[in-house]
PDB file of C-alpha atoms in Angstrom:
ATOM      1  CA  UNK A   1       0.000   0.000   0.000  1.00  0.00           C
ATOM      2  CA  UNK A   2       1.293   3.420  -0.949  1.00  0.00           C
ATOM      3  CA  UNK A   3       0.532   6.081   1.696  1.00  0.00           C
ATOM      4  CA  UNK A   4       0.341   9.713   0.622  1.00  0.00           C
ATOM      5  CA  UNK A   5      -0.117  11.171   4.130  1.00  0.00           C
ATOM      6  CA  UNK A   6       0.225   9.803   7.672  1.00  0.00           C
ATOM      7  CA  UNK A   7      -2.980   7.923   8.518  1.00  0.00           C
ATOM      8  CA  UNK A   8      -4.692   8.522  11.859  1.00  0.00           C
ATOM      9  CA  UNK A   9      -6.098   5.548  13.747  1.00  0.00           C
ATOM     10  CA  UNK A  10      -9.553   7.129  14.104  1.00  0.00           C
ATOM     11  CA  UNK A  11     -11.737   9.725  12.391  1.00  0.00           C
ATOM     12  CA  UNK A  12     -15.047  11.524  12.895  1.00  0.00           C
ATOM     13  CA  UNK A  13     -17.989  10.066  10.983  1.00  0.00           C
ATOM     14  CA  UNK A  14     -21.655  10.934  10.675  1.00  0.00           C
ATOM     15  CA  UNK A  15     -23.305   7.570  11.299  1.00  0.00           C
ATOM     16  CA  UNK A  16     -26.877   6.313  11.043  1.00  0.00           C
ATOM     17  CA  UNK A  17     -27.282   4.452  14.336  1.00  0.00           C
ATOM     18  CA  UNK A  18     -30.785   2.971  13.937  1.00  0.00           C
ATOM     19  CA  UNK A  19     -33.309   2.435  11.187  1.00  0.00           C
ATOM     20  CA  UNK A  20     -34.858   5.792  10.402  1.00  0.00           C
ATOM     21  CA  UNK A  21     -33.426   9.255  10.981  1.00  0.00           C
ATOM     22  CA  UNK A  22     -31.177   8.443  13.992  1.00  0.00           C
ATOM     23  CA  UNK A  23     -27.920  10.160  13.007  1.00  0.00           C
ATOM     24  CA  UNK A  24     -24.978  11.074  15.231  1.00  0.00           C
ATOM     25  CA  UNK A  25     -21.315  12.012  15.100  1.00  0.00           C
ATOM     26  CA  UNK A  26     -19.063   9.130  16.181  1.00  0.00           C
ATOM     27  CA  UNK A  27     -15.381   8.317  16.307  1.00  0.00           C
ATOM     28  CA  UNK A  28     -14.674   5.400  13.958  1.00  0.00           C
ATOM     29  CA  UNK A  29     -11.529   3.403  13.186  1.00  0.00           C
ATOM     30  CA  UNK A  30      -9.808   4.345   9.926  1.00  0.00           C
ATOM     31  CA  UNK A  31      -9.875   1.303   7.654  1.00  0.00           C
ATOM     32  CA  UNK A  32      -6.793   0.325   5.672  1.00  0.00           C
ATOM     33  CA  UNK A  33      -7.748   0.006   2.000  1.00  0.00           C
ATOM     34  CA  UNK A  34      -7.726  -3.435   0.366  1.00  0.00           C
ATOM     35  CA  UNK A  35      -5.245  -3.968  -2.514  1.00  0.00           C
ATOM     36  CA  UNK A  36      -7.834  -2.823  -5.094  1.00  0.00           C
ATOM     37  CA  UNK A  37      -9.111   0.200  -3.116  1.00  0.00           C
ATOM     38  CA  UNK A  38      -8.123   3.760  -2.310  1.00  0.00           C
ATOM     39  CA  UNK A  39      -8.694   5.705   0.907  1.00  0.00           C
ATOM     40  CA  UNK A  40      -9.994   9.258   0.596  1.00  0.00           C
ATOM     41  CA  UNK A  41      -9.877  11.840   3.384  1.00  0.00           C
ATOM     42  CA  UNK A  42     -13.091  13.788   2.919  1.00  0.00           C
ATOM     43  CA  UNK A  43     -12.684  17.517   3.404  1.00  0.00           C
ATOM     44  CA  UNK A  44     -16.379  18.207   2.894  1.00  0.00           C
ATOM     45  CA  UNK A  45     -19.504  16.247   2.072  1.00  0.00           C
ATOM     46  CA  UNK A  46     -23.143  17.090   1.890  1.00  0.00           C
ATOM     47  CA  UNK A  47     -26.408  15.388   2.626  1.00  0.00           C
ATOM     48  CA  UNK A  48     -29.140  15.807   0.066  1.00  0.00           C
ATOM     49  CA  UNK A  49     -32.766  14.735   0.023  1.00  0.00           C
ATOM     50  CA  UNK A  50     -31.936  11.338  -1.462  1.00  0.00           C
ATOM     51  CA  UNK A  51     -29.690  10.649   1.571  1.00  0.00           C
ATOM     52  CA  UNK A  52     -32.467  11.696   3.949  1.00  0.00           C
ATOM     53  CA  UNK A  53     -35.008   9.503   2.167  1.00  0.00           C
ATOM     54  CA  UNK A  54     -32.509   6.624   2.255  1.00  0.00           C
ATOM     55  CA  UNK A  55     -32.115   7.078   6.038  1.00  0.00           C
ATOM     56  CA  UNK A  56     -35.903   7.270   6.474  1.00  0.00           C
ATOM     57  CA  UNK A  57     -36.193   4.081   4.405  1.00  0.00           C
ATOM     58  CA  UNK A  58     -38.959   5.441   2.196  1.00  0.00           C
ATOM     59  CA  UNK A  59     -37.143   4.582  -1.043  1.00  0.00           C
ATOM     60  CA  UNK A  60     -37.483   1.138  -2.657  1.00  0.00           C
ATOM     61  CA  UNK A  61     -33.912   0.201  -1.675  1.00  0.00           C
ATOM     62  CA  UNK A  62     -32.388  -2.217   0.848  1.00  0.00           C
ATOM     63  CA  UNK A  63     -31.759  -0.745   4.305  1.00  0.00           C
ATOM     64  CA  UNK A  64     -28.378   0.901   4.860  1.00  0.00           C
ATOM     65  CA  UNK A  65     -27.348  -1.804   7.330  1.00  0.00           C
ATOM     66  CA  UNK A  66     -28.019  -4.562   4.800  1.00  0.00           C
ATOM     67  CA  UNK A  67     -25.464  -2.970   2.456  1.00  0.00           C
ATOM     68  CA  UNK A  68     -22.832  -2.374   5.185  1.00  0.00           C
ATOM     69  CA  UNK A  69     -23.410   1.364   4.808  1.00  0.00           C
ATOM     70  CA  UNK A  70     -23.637   3.497   7.923  1.00  0.00           C
ATOM     71  CA  UNK A  71     -22.536   6.935   6.737  1.00  0.00           C
ATOM     72  CA  UNK A  72     -24.809   8.696   4.263  1.00  0.00           C
ATOM     73  CA  UNK A  73     -23.570  11.229   1.756  1.00  0.00           C
ATOM     74  CA  UNK A  74     -22.384  10.664  -1.792  1.00  0.00           C
ATOM     75  CA  UNK A  75     -21.309  14.136  -2.879  1.00  0.00           C
ATOM     76  CA  UNK A  76     -17.942  14.628  -1.228  1.00  0.00           C
ATOM     77  CA  UNK A  77     -14.641  16.301  -1.992  1.00  0.00           C
ATOM     78  CA  UNK A  78     -11.382  15.062  -0.576  1.00  0.00           C
ATOM     79  CA  UNK A  79      -7.814  13.924  -1.046  1.00  0.00           C
ATOM     80  CA  UNK A  80      -6.501  10.430  -1.783  1.00  0.00           C
ATOM     81  CA  UNK A  81      -4.375   9.486   1.242  1.00  0.00           C
ATOM     82  CA  UNK A  82      -3.636   5.788   0.589  1.00  0.00           C
ATOM     83  CA  UNK A  83      -3.551   3.613  -2.522  1.00  0.00           C
ATOM     84  CA  UNK A  84      -3.857  -0.187  -2.568  1.00  0.00           C
ATOM     85  CA  UNK A  85      -1.003  -2.038  -4.279  1.00  0.00           C
ATOM     86  CA  UNK A  86      -3.200  -3.281  -7.149  1.00  0.00           C
ATOM     87  CA  UNK A  87      -4.782   0.079  -8.026  1.00  0.00           C
ATOM     88  CA  UNK A  88      -3.938   1.275 -11.514  1.00  0.00           C
ATOM     89  CA  UNK A  89      -4.608   4.540 -13.294  1.00  0.00           C
TER      90      UNK A  89
END
């Protein structure tokens, strides 16, 4: 794994804690990327109405927990801080 910056052991994360709109700020462990993944340090991210509807579970999608997703938000900007050994491009 190629590391661009020193990696902290933990980070702040907005996490959905229960089904529905239960959302809180937690300290989570920083995961080391797998060989085919990258790790991005988010500088900013937003929540839009699709994220809120996803948390409220009123969209015809599987629950966040069934997809191993606990942090909503899909419109972020950040910096690549670690690159898995098999990442190309």
